Amino acid sequence: AQSVAQPEDQVNVAEGNPLTVKCTYSVSGNPYLFWYVQYPNRGLQFLLKYITGDNLVKGSYGFEAEFNKSQTSFHLKKPSALVSDSALYFCAAGLLISSGSARQLTFGSGTQLTVLP
Amino acid sequence: VTQNPRYLITVTGKKLTVTCSQNMNHEYMSWYRQDPGMGLRLIHYSVGEGTTAKGEVPDGYNVSRLKKQNFLLGLESAAPSQTSVYFCASSWDYNSPLHFGNGTRLTVT
């Protein structure tokens, strides 16, 4: 069974400082990984994904994530946080069976990011 | 992705339907429920018109995909444990980013 852990329910960071939102996964095989962001009373929005290739993935709004196979992690990062980045962030993982074929995503429990002015 | 209604209050035992439609010609559609501290859990999904399959938490729910653009979520007999926020999502396939609706907040008393 696959699982995703987001060990921090809440992350606070000052505006202008770098931010990291942590995610670890357990997938029996090659994973494919996503980060989504949720603003209040809205659905989730796609930020970035990793399937294969470079371990550093760049996404929307200046976010990036680093895939680390040995540590089974996919942490979300941004060099300089903005107050508008305050939101709920979800990591998701699935099993990549073959090119163009995959299994269902499993979502983490979410991390509330608050960027303080 | 458009979901209706956005808010729904009902009583135990009532039958209800939540609708979802997408105009992106996506093959894959799914229903999730979101509960505090538990992330999103997959209820049912569909890989194309006329197909449906069970997800992680299917009990008490049914779905139908009679047309490619629509994916309906039904509760035959609503229960308080089904109080939650429900999200519909669609994508080209499993690997592609999901496009989410804005959610339906269901309260069962």
mmCIF file with all atom_site columns, N, CA and C in Angstrom, chain A residues 38-64:
data_model
loop_
_atom_site.group_PDB
_atom_site.id
_atom_site.type_symbol
_atom_site.label_atom_id
_atom_site.label_alt_id
_atom_site.label_comp_id
_atom_site.label_asym_id
_atom_site.label_entity_id
_atom_site.label_seq_id
_atom_site.pdbx_PDB_ins_code
_atom_site.Cartn_x
_atom_site.Cartn_y
_atom_site.Cartn_z
_atom_site.occupancy
_atom_site.B_iso_or_equiv
_atom_site.pdbx_formal_charge
_atom_site.auth_seq_id
_atom_site.auth_comp_id
_atom_site.auth_asym_id
_atom_site.auth_atom_id
_atom_site.pdbx_PDB_model_num
ATOM 1  N N  . GLN A 1 38 ? -4.157  24.715 -1.723  1.00 0.00 ? 38 GLN A N  1
ATOM 2  C CA . GLN A 1 38 ? -5.577  24.995 -1.543  1.00 0.00 ? 38 GLN A CA 1
ATOM 3  C C  . GLN A 1 38 ? -5.759  26.305 -0.785  1.00 0.00 ? 38 GLN A C  1
ATOM 4  N N  . TYR A 1 39 ? -6.466  27.232 -1.407  1.00 0.00 ? 39 TYR A N  1
ATOM 5  C CA . TYR A 1 39 ? -6.840  28.475 -0.748  1.00 0.00 ? 39 TYR A CA 1
ATOM 6  C C  . TYR A 1 39 ? -8.222  28.301 -0.132  1.00 0.00 ? 39 TYR A C  1
ATOM 7  N N  . PRO A 1 40 ? -8.567  29.120 0.852   1.00 0.00 ? 40 PRO A N  1
ATOM 8  C CA . PRO A 1 40 ? -9.847  28.943 1.562   1.00 0.00 ? 40 PRO A CA 1
ATOM 9  C C  . PRO A 1 40 ? -11.046 28.875 0.629   1.00 0.00 ? 40 PRO A C  1
ATOM 10 N N  . ASN A 1 41 ? -11.906 27.900 0.883   1.00 0.00 ? 41 ASN A N  1
ATOM 11 C CA . ASN A 1 41 ? -13.158 27.701 0.143   1.00 0.00 ? 41 ASN A CA 1
ATOM 12 C C  . ASN A 1 41 ? -12.937 27.464 -1.356  1.00 0.00 ? 41 ASN A C  1
ATOM 13 N N  . ARG A 1 42 ? -11.792 26.933 -1.689  1.00 0.00 ? 42 ARG A N  1
ATOM 14 C CA . ARG A 1 42 ? -11.496 26.628 -3.085  1.00 0.00 ? 42 ARG A CA 1
ATOM 15 C C  . ARG A 1 42 ? -11.011 25.192 -3.223  1.00 0.00 ? 42 ARG A C  1
ATOM 16 N N  . GLY A 1 43 ? -11.041 24.709 -4.456  1.00 0.00 ? 43 GLY A N  1
ATOM 17 C CA . GLY A 1 43 ? -10.463 23.396 -4.723  1.00 0.00 ? 43 GLY A CA 1
ATOM 18 C C  . GLY A 1 43 ? -8.953  23.476 -4.767  1.00 0.00 ? 43 GLY A C  1
ATOM 19 N N  . LEU A 1 44 ? -8.322  22.319 -4.870  1.00 0.00 ? 44 LEU A N  1
ATOM 20 C CA . LEU A 1 44 ? -6.863  22.267 -4.932  1.00 0.00 ? 44 LEU A CA 1
ATOM 21 C C  . LEU A 1 44 ? -6.388  22.724 -6.314  1.00 0.00 ? 44 LEU A C  1
ATOM 22 N N  . GLN A 1 45 ? -5.215  23.365 -6.308  1.00 0.00 ? 45 GLN A N  1
ATOM 23 C CA . GLN A 1 45 ? -4.605  23.803 -7.567  1.00 0.00 ? 45 GLN A CA 1
ATOM 24 C C  . GLN A 1 45 ? -3.241  23.152 -7.715  1.00 0.00 ? 45 GLN A C  1
ATOM 25 N N  . PHE A 1 46 ? -2.934  22.708 -8.905  1.00 0.00 ? 46 PHE A N  1
ATOM 26 C CA . PHE A 1 46 ? -1.665  22.052 -9.202  1.00 0.00 ? 46 PHE A CA 1
ATOM 27 C C  . PHE A 1 46 ? -0.506  23.031 -9.101  1.00 0.00 ? 46 PHE A C  1
ATOM 28 N N  . LEU A 1 47 ? 0.574   22.603 -8.429  1.00 0.00 ? 47 LEU A N  1
ATOM 29 C CA . LEU A 1 47 ? 1.795   23.401 -8.348  1.00 0.00 ? 47 LEU A CA 1
ATOM 30 C C  . LEU A 1 47 ? 2.909   22.823 -9.209  1.00 0.00 ? 47 LEU A C  1
ATOM 31 N N  . LEU A 1 48 ? 3.183   21.535 -9.009  1.00 0.00 ? 48 LEU A N  1
ATOM 32 C CA . LEU A 1 48 ? 4.258   20.903 -9.755  1.00 0.00 ? 48 LEU A CA 1
ATOM 33 C C  . LEU A 1 48 ? 4.158   19.387 -9.624  1.00 0.00 ? 48 LEU A C  1
ATOM 34 N N  . LYS A 1 49 ? 4.911   18.703 -10.497 1.00 0.00 ? 49 LYS A N  1
ATOM 35 C CA . LYS A 1 49 ? 4.918   17.243 -10.449 1.00 0.00 ? 49 LYS A CA 1
ATOM 36 C C  . LYS A 1 49 ? 6.290   16.698 -10.809 1.00 0.00 ? 49 LYS A C  1
ATOM 37 N N  . TYR A 1 50 ? 6.555   15.511 -10.301 1.00 0.00 ? 50 TYR A N  1
ATOM 38 C CA . TYR A 1 50 ? 7.748   14.762 -10.675 1.00 0.00 ? 50 TYR A CA 1
ATOM 39 C C  . TYR A 1 50 ? 7.306   13.391 -11.180 1.00 0.00 ? 50 TYR A C  1
ATOM 40 N N  . ILE A 1 51 ? 7.808   13.034 -12.356 1.00 0.00 ? 51 ILE A N  1
ATOM 41 C CA . ILE A 1 51 ? 7.595   11.673 -12.845 1.00 0.00 ? 51 ILE A CA 1
ATOM 42 C C  . ILE A 1 51 ? 8.943   11.012 -13.079 1.00 0.00 ? 51 ILE A C  1
ATOM 43 N N  . THR A 1 52 ? 9.747   11.558 -13.942 1.00 0.00 ? 52 THR A N  1
ATOM 44 C CA . THR A 1 52 ? 11.119  11.089 -14.130 1.00 0.00 ? 52 THR A CA 1
ATOM 45 C C  . THR A 1 52 ? 11.979  12.298 -14.468 1.00 0.00 ? 52 THR A C  1
ATOM 46 N N  . GLY A 1 53 ? 13.294  12.100 -14.500 1.00 0.00 ? 53 GLY A N  1
ATOM 47 C CA . GLY A 1 53 ? 14.170  13.186 -14.930 1.00 0.00 ? 53 GLY A CA 1
ATOM 48 C C  . GLY A 1 53 ? 14.869  13.884 -13.785 1.00 0.00 ? 53 GLY A C  1
ATOM 49 N N  . ASP A 1 54 ? 15.081  15.167 -13.933 1.00 0.00 ? 54 ASP A N  1
ATOM 50 C CA . ASP A 1 54 ? 15.813  15.939 -12.934 1.00 0.00 ? 54 ASP A CA 1
ATOM 51 C C  . ASP A 1 54 ? 15.141  15.862 -11.576 1.00 0.00 ? 54 ASP A C  1
ATOM 52 N N  . ASN A 1 55 ? 15.968  15.753 -10.547 1.00 0.00 ? 55 ASN A N  1
ATOM 53 C CA . ASN A 1 55 ? 15.432  15.644 -9.195  1.00 0.00 ? 55 ASN A CA 1
ATOM 54 C C  . ASN A 1 55 ? 14.858  16.956 -8.696  1.00 0.00 ? 55 ASN A C  1
ATOM 55 N N  . LEU A 1 56 ? 15.284  18.071 -9.267  1.00 0.00 ? 56 LEU A N  1
ATOM 56 C CA . LEU A 1 56 ? 14.748  19.375 -8.881  1.00 0.00 ? 56 LEU A CA 1
ATOM 57 C C  . LEU A 1 56 ? 13.690  19.780 -9.899  1.00 0.00 ? 56 LEU A C  1
ATOM 58 N N  . VAL A 1 57 ? 12.496  19.921 -9.410  1.00 0.00 ? 57 VAL A N  1
ATOM 59 C CA . VAL A 1 57 ? 11.362  20.244 -10.271 1.00 0.00 ? 57 VAL A CA 1
ATOM 60 C C  . VAL A 1 57 ? 10.908  21.672 -9.988  1.00 0.00 ? 57 VAL A C  1
ATOM 61 N N  . LYS A 1 58 ? 10.742  22.445 -11.030 1.00 0.00 ? 58 LYS A N  1
ATOM 62 C CA . LYS A 1 58 ? 10.261  23.814 -10.862 1.00 0.00 ? 58 LYS A CA 1
ATOM 63 C C  . LYS A 1 58 ? 8.784   23.878 -11.234 1.00 0.00 ? 58 LYS A C  1
ATOM 64 N N  . GLY A 1 59 ? 8.041   24.684 -10.455 1.00 0.00 ? 59 GLY A N  1
ATOM 65 C CA . GLY A 1 59 ? 6.617   24.754 -10.691 1.00 0.00 ? 59 GLY A CA 1
ATOM 66 C C  . GLY A 1 59 ? 6.102   26.177 -10.729 1.00 0.00 ? 59 GLY A C  1
ATOM 67 N N  . SER A 1 60 ? 4.829   26.299 -10.432 1.00 0.00 ? 60 SER A N  1
ATOM 68 C CA . SER A 1 60 ? 4.154   27.595 -10.503 1.00 0.00 ? 60 SER A CA 1
ATOM 69 C C  . SER A 1 60 ? 4.544   28.484 -9.325  1.00 0.00 ? 60 SER A C  1
ATOM 70 N N  . TYR A 1 61 ? 4.416   29.804 -9.521  1.00 0.00 ? 61 TYR A N  1
ATOM 71 C CA . TYR A 1 61 ? 4.547   30.815 -8.472  1.00 0.00 ? 61 TYR A CA 1
ATOM 72 C C  . TYR A 1 61 ? 5.899   30.766 -7.766  1.00 0.00 ? 61 TYR A C  1
ATOM 73 N N  . GLY A 1 62 ? 6.935   30.307 -8.440  1.00 0.00 ? 62 GLY A N  1
ATOM 74 C CA . GLY A 1 62 ? 8.273   30.295 -7.870  1.00 0.00 ? 62 GLY A CA 1
ATOM 75 C C  . GLY A 1 62 ? 8.586   29.111 -6.972  1.00 0.00 ? 62 GLY A C  1
ATOM 76 N N  . PHE A 1 63 ? 7.659   28.169 -6.872  1.00 0.00 ? 63 PHE A N  1
ATOM 77 C CA . PHE A 1 63 ? 7.896   26.980 -6.049  1.00 0.00 ? 63 PHE A CA 1
ATOM 78 C C  . PHE A 1 63 ? 8.746   25.947 -6.794  1.00 0.00 ? 63 PHE A C  1
ATOM 79 N N  . GLU A 1 64 ? 9.456   25.162 -6.033  1.00 0.00 ? 64 GLU A N  1
ATOM 80 C CA . GLU A 1 64 ? 10.212  24.050 -6.574  1.00 0.00 ? 64 GLU A CA 1
ATOM 81 C C  . GLU A 1 64 ? 10.199  22.927 -5.553  1.00 0.00 ? 64 GLU A C  1
#
